[in-house]
Amino acid sequence: MNRIASAFRALVRLVLRAVLVVLLLWAGLIVLYRWIDPPLTPLMVVRLFEHGRWSRTAVPLERVSPHLVRAVLAAEDARFCQHHGIDVEAVGDAVGEWRRGQGLRGASTISMQAARNLFLWQGGGFVRKALEAPLALTLDAVWPKRRTLEIYLGVAEWGEGVYGAEAAARRHFGVSAAALSPHQAAALAAILPSPRKWKANPPGDYVASRIPTLLARMEDMGAYMGCLKRG
């Protein structure tokens, strides 16, 4: 019995040490990425082993079309400048819809998606969500909003082996991220939830139906983008 208890305590200590190492690693990377672009993400490594393709060119936010910035915010996180990593209002709306039997939809902010892309795994699950939330709060506390969006746009998956706005613009439309038109930007933003299933060019029925909606929302986004201005 003593041996079992001793082995259990040793296992607990090992797990706690492993958790501490991971937390310290995350903390160090969050501080480092405040100034240095992430070289890769866990998803990139997984996809590379799956398909052997990888296209990514990190560019600063000033080399990304403002149309794409507006489109991504309109599609993924319209209150990006108003929350602190977690959109409590969106979470409340999602819970309310679930209670009314409308299904459980995601309420992930760009900060949460950036945390997931950089440090966690894809797919659902409460464990990932439980880790994603404090990571998003930490990112929002350490990084300026502009940096959070810059990193998100630099690592987001936009197709098979396509990561970041620059690679996405060139793969789907043959132009740089800076040269994207409003329509092209809306098409790219529309496929973010399922970039390996949906196409931006030519768009399928669903993506085509989303583009006019996003274009209309993009017109109204200017008033909500104050946090992205350079200090």
mmCIF file of C-alpha atoms in Angstrom:
data_model
loop_
_atom_site.group_PDB
_atom_site.id
_atom_site.type_symbol
_atom_site.label_atom_id
_atom_site.label_comp_id
_atom_site.label_asym_id
_atom_site.label_seq_id
_atom_site.Cartn_x
_atom_site.Cartn_y
_atom_site.Cartn_z
ATOM 1 C CA MET A 1 0.000 0.000 0.000
ATOM 2 C CA ASN A 2 2.848 2.367 0.879
ATOM 3 C CA ARG A 3 4.453 1.649 -2.475
ATOM 4 C CA ILE A 4 1.225 2.547 -4.303
ATOM 5 C CA ALA A 5 0.850 5.782 -2.323
ATOM 6 C CA SER A 6 4.485 6.662 -2.929
ATOM 7 C CA ALA A 7 4.162 5.975 -6.649
ATOM 8 C CA PHE A 8 1.003 8.087 -6.802
ATOM 9 C CA ARG A 9 2.692 11.025 -5.066
ATOM 10 C CA ALA A 10 5.646 10.741 -7.430
ATOM 11 C CA LEU A 11 3.273 10.784 -10.396
ATOM 12 C CA VAL A 12 1.467 13.849 -9.052
ATOM 13 C CA ARG A 13 4.781 15.668 -8.568
ATOM 14 C CA LEU A 14 5.830 14.758 -12.102
ATOM 15 C CA VAL A 15 2.555 16.041 -13.556
ATOM 16 C CA LEU A 16 2.763 19.275 -11.569
ATOM 17 C CA ARG A 17 6.327 19.844 -12.722
ATOM 18 C CA ALA A 18 5.320 19.232 -16.330
ATOM 19 C CA VAL A 19 2.440 21.695 -15.992
ATOM 20 C CA LEU A 20 4.787 24.270 -14.459
ATOM 21 C CA VAL A 21 7.262 23.844 -17.318
ATOM 22 C CA VAL A 22 4.489 24.332 -19.892
ATOM 23 C CA LEU A 23 3.180 27.427 -18.102
ATOM 24 C CA LEU A 24 6.661 28.935 -17.911
ATOM 25 C CA LEU A 25 7.237 28.143 -21.591
ATOM 26 C CA TRP A 26 3.962 29.809 -22.555
ATOM 27 C CA ALA A 27 4.766 32.859 -20.431
ATOM 28 C CA GLY A 28 8.204 33.182 -21.999
ATOM 29 C CA LEU A 29 6.861 32.847 -25.536
ATOM 30 C CA ILE A 30 4.104 35.384 -24.920
ATOM 31 C CA VAL A 31 6.687 37.936 -23.813
ATOM 32 C CA LEU A 32 9.017 37.025 -26.699
ATOM 33 C CA TYR A 33 6.263 37.230 -29.323
ATOM 34 C CA ARG A 34 5.505 40.749 -28.171
ATOM 35 C CA TRP A 35 8.426 41.754 -30.394
ATOM 36 C CA ILE A 36 9.394 38.675 -32.454
ATOM 37 C CA ASP A 37 7.171 36.909 -34.979
ATOM 38 C CA PRO A 38 6.375 33.259 -34.169
ATOM 39 C CA PRO A 39 8.399 31.009 -36.505
ATOM 40 C CA LEU A 40 5.682 28.329 -36.580
ATOM 41 C CA THR A 41 2.637 27.004 -34.734
ATOM 42 C CA PRO A 42 1.582 23.506 -33.599
ATOM 43 C CA LEU A 43 -0.984 23.396 -36.407
ATOM 44 C CA MET A 44 1.659 24.146 -39.026
ATOM 45 C CA VAL A 45 3.745 21.226 -37.794
ATOM 46 C CA VAL A 46 0.749 18.868 -37.825
ATOM 47 C CA ARG A 47 -0.316 19.922 -41.317
ATOM 48 C CA LEU A 48 3.264 19.643 -42.578
ATOM 49 C CA PHE A 49 3.421 16.006 -41.506
ATOM 50 C CA GLU A 50 -0.036 15.377 -42.965
ATOM 51 C CA HIS A 51 0.464 16.950 -46.374
ATOM 52 C CA GLY A 52 4.044 18.197 -46.657
ATOM 53 C CA ARG A 53 3.041 21.670 -47.854
ATOM 54 C CA TRP A 54 3.709 24.949 -46.109
ATOM 55 C CA SER A 55 3.432 28.486 -47.472
ATOM 56 C CA ARG A 56 3.825 31.448 -45.138
ATOM 57 C CA THR A 57 5.342 34.916 -45.268
ATOM 58 C CA ALA A 58 4.924 37.048 -42.159
ATOM 59 C CA VAL A 59 4.332 40.742 -42.899
ATOM 60 C CA PRO A 60 3.691 43.683 -40.566
ATOM 61 C CA LEU A 61 0.148 44.969 -40.240
ATOM 62 C CA GLU A 62 0.914 48.051 -42.334
ATOM 63 C CA ARG A 63 1.533 45.714 -45.283
ATOM 64 C CA VAL A 64 -1.911 44.146 -44.958
ATOM 65 C CA SER A 65 -4.810 45.751 -46.787
ATOM 66 C CA PRO A 66 -7.097 47.703 -44.447
ATOM 67 C CA HIS A 67 -9.921 45.980 -46.306
ATOM 68 C CA LEU A 68 -8.738 42.626 -44.956
ATOM 69 C CA VAL A 69 -8.385 44.034 -41.445
ATOM 70 C CA ARG A 70 -11.973 45.289 -41.587
ATOM 71 C CA ALA A 71 -13.227 42.051 -43.127
ATOM 72 C CA VAL A 72 -11.589 39.823 -40.520
ATOM 73 C CA LEU A 73 -12.866 41.956 -37.655
ATOM 74 C CA ALA A 74 -16.352 42.029 -39.172
ATOM 75 C CA ALA A 75 -16.352 38.259 -39.628
ATOM 76 C CA GLU A 76 -14.561 37.061 -36.513
ATOM 77 C CA ASP A 77 -14.583 39.671 -33.746
ATOM 78 C CA ALA A 78 -16.475 42.929 -34.293
ATOM 79 C CA ARG A 79 -15.899 44.015 -30.672
ATOM 80 C CA PHE A 80 -12.157 43.319 -30.786
ATOM 81 C CA CYS A 81 -11.257 46.803 -29.550
ATOM 82 C CA GLN A 82 -13.871 46.755 -26.787
ATOM 83 C CA HIS A 83 -13.066 43.534 -24.919
ATOM 84 C CA HIS A 84 -10.001 42.351 -22.991
ATOM 85 C CA GLY A 85 -9.443 39.014 -24.696
ATOM 86 C CA ILE A 86 -12.856 37.479 -24.020
ATOM 87 C CA ASP A 87 -16.075 38.942 -25.407
ATOM 88 C CA VAL A 88 -18.398 38.417 -22.441
ATOM 89 C CA GLU A 89 -21.366 39.726 -24.414
ATOM 90 C CA ALA A 90 -20.799 37.224 -27.224
ATOM 91 C CA VAL A 91 -20.405 34.390 -24.716
ATOM 92 C CA GLY A 92 -23.692 35.388 -23.092
ATOM 93 C CA ASP A 93 -25.434 35.458 -26.469
ATOM 94 C CA ALA A 94 -24.066 32.004 -27.333
ATOM 95 C CA VAL A 95 -25.207 30.545 -24.007
ATOM 96 C CA GLY A 96 -28.647 32.089 -24.469
ATOM 97 C CA GLU A 97 -28.986 30.542 -27.924
ATOM 98 C CA TRP A 98 -27.913 27.165 -26.543
ATOM 99 C CA ARG A 99 -30.522 27.332 -23.790
ATOM 100 C CA ARG A 100 -33.170 28.097 -26.403
ATOM 101 C CA GLY A 101 -32.180 24.934 -28.248
ATOM 102 C CA GLN A 102 -30.469 26.701 -31.141
ATOM 103 C CA GLY A 103 -27.214 24.788 -30.750
ATOM 104 C CA LEU A 104 -23.933 25.877 -29.220
ATOM 105 C CA ARG A 105 -21.954 28.232 -31.455
ATOM 106 C CA GLY A 106 -18.471 29.481 -30.887
ATOM 107 C CA ALA A 107 -17.782 32.857 -29.293
ATOM 108 C CA SER A 108 -14.034 32.903 -29.841
ATOM 109 C CA THR A 109 -12.376 36.287 -30.074
ATOM 110 C CA ILE A 110 -9.332 36.980 -32.193
ATOM 111 C CA SER A 111 -7.280 36.903 -28.983
ATOM 112 C CA MET A 112 -8.633 33.434 -28.198
ATOM 113 C CA GLN A 113 -7.967 32.227 -31.732
ATOM 114 C CA ALA A 114 -4.429 33.612 -31.596
ATOM 115 C CA ALA A 115 -3.842 31.777 -28.303
ATOM 116 C CA ARG A 116 -5.210 28.564 -29.798
ATOM 117 C CA ASN A 117 -3.114 28.852 -32.939
ATOM 118 C CA LEU A 118 0.091 29.585 -31.047
ATOM 119 C CA PHE A 119 -0.124 27.268 -28.047
ATOM 120 C CA LEU A 120 -2.994 24.766 -28.255
ATOM 121 C CA TRP A 121 -4.664 22.310 -30.584
ATOM 122 C CA GLN A 122 -7.546 22.609 -33.020
ATOM 123 C CA GLY A 123 -10.969 21.091 -32.526
ATOM 124 C CA GLY A 124 -13.563 21.445 -29.813
ATOM 125 C CA GLY A 125 -13.520 20.425 -26.207
ATOM 126 C CA PHE A 126 -13.926 22.094 -22.843
ATOM 127 C CA VAL A 127 -10.309 21.404 -21.871
ATOM 128 C CA ARG A 128 -9.006 23.467 -24.760
ATOM 129 C CA LYS A 129 -11.531 26.221 -24.052
ATOM 130 C CA ALA A 130 -10.533 26.247 -20.395
ATOM 131 C CA LEU A 131 -6.912 26.816 -21.411
ATOM 132 C CA GLU A 132 -7.748 29.195 -24.230
ATOM 133 C CA ALA A 133 -9.554 31.735 -22.051
ATOM 134 C CA PRO A 134 -6.735 32.567 -19.587
ATOM 135 C CA LEU A 135 -4.204 32.550 -22.419
ATOM 136 C CA ALA A 136 -6.331 35.077 -24.312
ATOM 137 C CA LEU A 137 -6.573 37.300 -21.236
ATOM 138 C CA THR A 138 -2.795 37.108 -20.849
ATOM 139 C CA LEU A 139 -2.172 37.970 -24.501
ATOM 140 C CA ASP A 140 -4.470 40.954 -24.196
ATOM 141 C CA ALA A 141 -2.648 42.147 -21.087
ATOM 142 C CA VAL A 142 0.855 41.768 -22.560
ATOM 143 C CA TRP A 143 0.363 42.663 -26.227
ATOM 144 C CA PRO A 144 -1.145 45.793 -27.762
ATOM 145 C CA LYS A 145 -4.288 45.039 -29.753
ATOM 146 C CA ARG A 146 -2.456 45.897 -32.940
ATOM 147 C CA ARG A 147 0.163 43.236 -32.206
ATOM 148 C CA THR A 148 -2.486 40.622 -31.419
ATOM 149 C CA LEU A 149 -4.180 41.170 -34.764
ATOM 150 C CA GLU A 150 -0.831 41.284 -36.571
ATOM 151 C CA ILE A 151 0.172 37.903 -35.189
ATOM 152 C CA TYR A 152 -3.260 36.401 -35.832
ATOM 153 C CA LEU A 153 -3.167 37.522 -39.453
ATOM 154 C CA GLY A 154 0.352 36.131 -39.724
ATOM 155 C CA VAL A 155 -0.425 32.585 -38.569
ATOM 156 C CA ALA A 156 -4.102 31.976 -39.419
ATOM 157 C CA GLU A 157 -4.774 28.984 -41.670
ATOM 158 C CA TRP A 158 -6.208 30.002 -45.045
ATOM 159 C CA GLY A 159 -6.150 26.770 -47.005
ATOM 160 C CA GLU A 160 -4.144 23.579 -47.339
ATOM 161 C CA GLY A 161 -0.659 24.554 -46.199
ATOM 162 C CA VAL A 162 -1.442 28.278 -46.447
ATOM 163 C CA TYR A 163 -0.770 30.431 -43.383
ATOM 164 C CA GLY A 164 -1.009 34.153 -42.936
ATOM 165 C CA ALA A 165 -2.531 36.966 -44.951
ATOM 166 C CA GLU A 166 0.354 37.343 -47.409
ATOM 167 C CA ALA A 167 0.404 33.673 -48.420
ATOM 168 C CA ALA A 168 -3.405 33.630 -48.553
ATOM 169 C CA ALA A 169 -3.617 36.651 -50.842
ATOM 170 C CA ARG A 170 -1.025 35.232 -53.211
ATOM 171 C CA ARG A 171 -2.440 31.702 -53.222
ATOM 172 C CA HIS A 172 -6.087 32.662 -53.725
ATOM 173 C CA PHE A 173 -5.838 35.874 -55.779
ATOM 174 C CA GLY A 174 -2.251 36.236 -57.001
ATOM 175 C CA VAL A 175 -1.718 39.585 -55.278
ATOM 176 C CA SER A 176 0.031 40.772 -52.139
ATOM 177 C CA ALA A 177 -1.884 41.171 -48.896
ATOM 178 C CA ALA A 178 -1.540 44.938 -49.281
ATOM 179 C CA ALA A 179 -3.272 44.883 -52.679
ATOM 180 C CA LEU A 180 -6.432 42.987 -51.714
ATOM 181 C CA SER A 181 -9.685 44.583 -52.833
ATOM 182 C CA PRO A 182 -12.718 44.790 -50.521
ATOM 183 C CA HIS A 183 -14.384 41.861 -52.310
ATOM 184 C CA GLN A 184 -11.245 39.713 -52.142
ATOM 185 C CA ALA A 185 -10.772 40.579 -48.470
ATOM 186 C CA ALA A 186 -14.357 39.628 -47.672
ATOM 187 C CA ALA A 187 -13.924 36.309 -49.477
ATOM 188 C CA LEU A 188 -10.792 35.494 -47.466
ATOM 189 C CA ALA A 189 -12.469 36.430 -44.189
ATOM 190 C CA ALA A 190 -15.478 34.290 -45.070
ATOM 191 C CA ILE A 191 -13.432 31.082 -45.316
ATOM 192 C CA LEU A 192 -11.589 31.478 -41.998
ATOM 193 C CA PRO A 193 -13.942 29.169 -40.042
ATOM 194 C CA SER A 194 -13.230 26.279 -42.431
ATOM 195 C CA PRO A 195 -10.319 27.208 -44.697
ATOM 196 C CA ARG A 196 -9.595 23.717 -45.997
ATOM 197 C CA LYS A 197 -13.232 23.085 -46.923
ATOM 198 C CA TRP A 198 -14.287 26.441 -48.370
ATOM 199 C CA LYS A 199 -12.717 28.348 -51.244
ATOM 200 C CA ALA A 200 -12.270 32.074 -51.629
ATOM 201 C CA ASN A 201 -11.668 31.955 -55.376
ATOM 202 C CA PRO A 202 -13.906 30.824 -56.860
ATOM 203 C CA PRO A 203 -16.246 30.957 -53.861
ATOM 204 C CA GLY A 204 -18.838 28.275 -53.266
ATOM 205 C CA ASP A 205 -22.478 29.094 -52.601
ATOM 206 C CA TYR A 206 -22.058 29.666 -48.874
ATOM 207 C CA VAL A 207 -18.969 31.864 -49.170
ATOM 208 C CA ALA A 208 -20.568 33.813 -52.025
ATOM 209 C CA SER A 209 -23.602 34.457 -49.836
ATOM 210 C CA ARG A 210 -21.401 35.695 -46.992
ATOM 211 C CA ILE A 211 -19.420 38.202 -49.040
ATOM 212 C CA PRO A 212 -22.191 40.857 -49.400
ATOM 213 C CA THR A 213 -22.948 40.610 -45.682
ATOM 214 C CA LEU A 214 -19.311 41.132 -44.776
ATOM 215 C CA LEU A 215 -18.924 44.003 -47.238
ATOM 216 C CA ALA A 216 -21.843 45.759 -45.550
ATOM 217 C CA ARG A 217 -20.375 45.165 -42.091
ATOM 218 C CA MET A 218 -16.970 46.385 -43.232
ATOM 219 C CA GLU A 219 -18.484 49.784 -44.029
ATOM 220 C CA ASP A 220 -19.383 50.204 -40.354
ATOM 221 C CA MET A 221 -16.172 48.863 -38.801
ATOM 222 C CA GLY A 222 -14.176 52.097 -38.870
ATOM 223 C CA ALA A 223 -15.707 53.422 -35.660
ATOM 224 C CA TYR A 224 -14.681 50.250 -33.817
ATOM 225 C CA MET A 225 -11.017 50.110 -34.853
ATOM 226 C CA GLY A 226 -9.490 52.819 -32.683
ATOM 227 C CA CYS A 227 -7.284 50.354 -30.811
ATOM 228 C CA LEU A 228 -5.383 49.575 -34.012
ATOM 229 C CA LYS A 229 -4.032 53.076 -34.480
ATOM 230 C CA ARG A 230 -0.360 53.553 -33.805
ATOM 231 C CA GLY A 231 0.284 55.292 -30.519
#
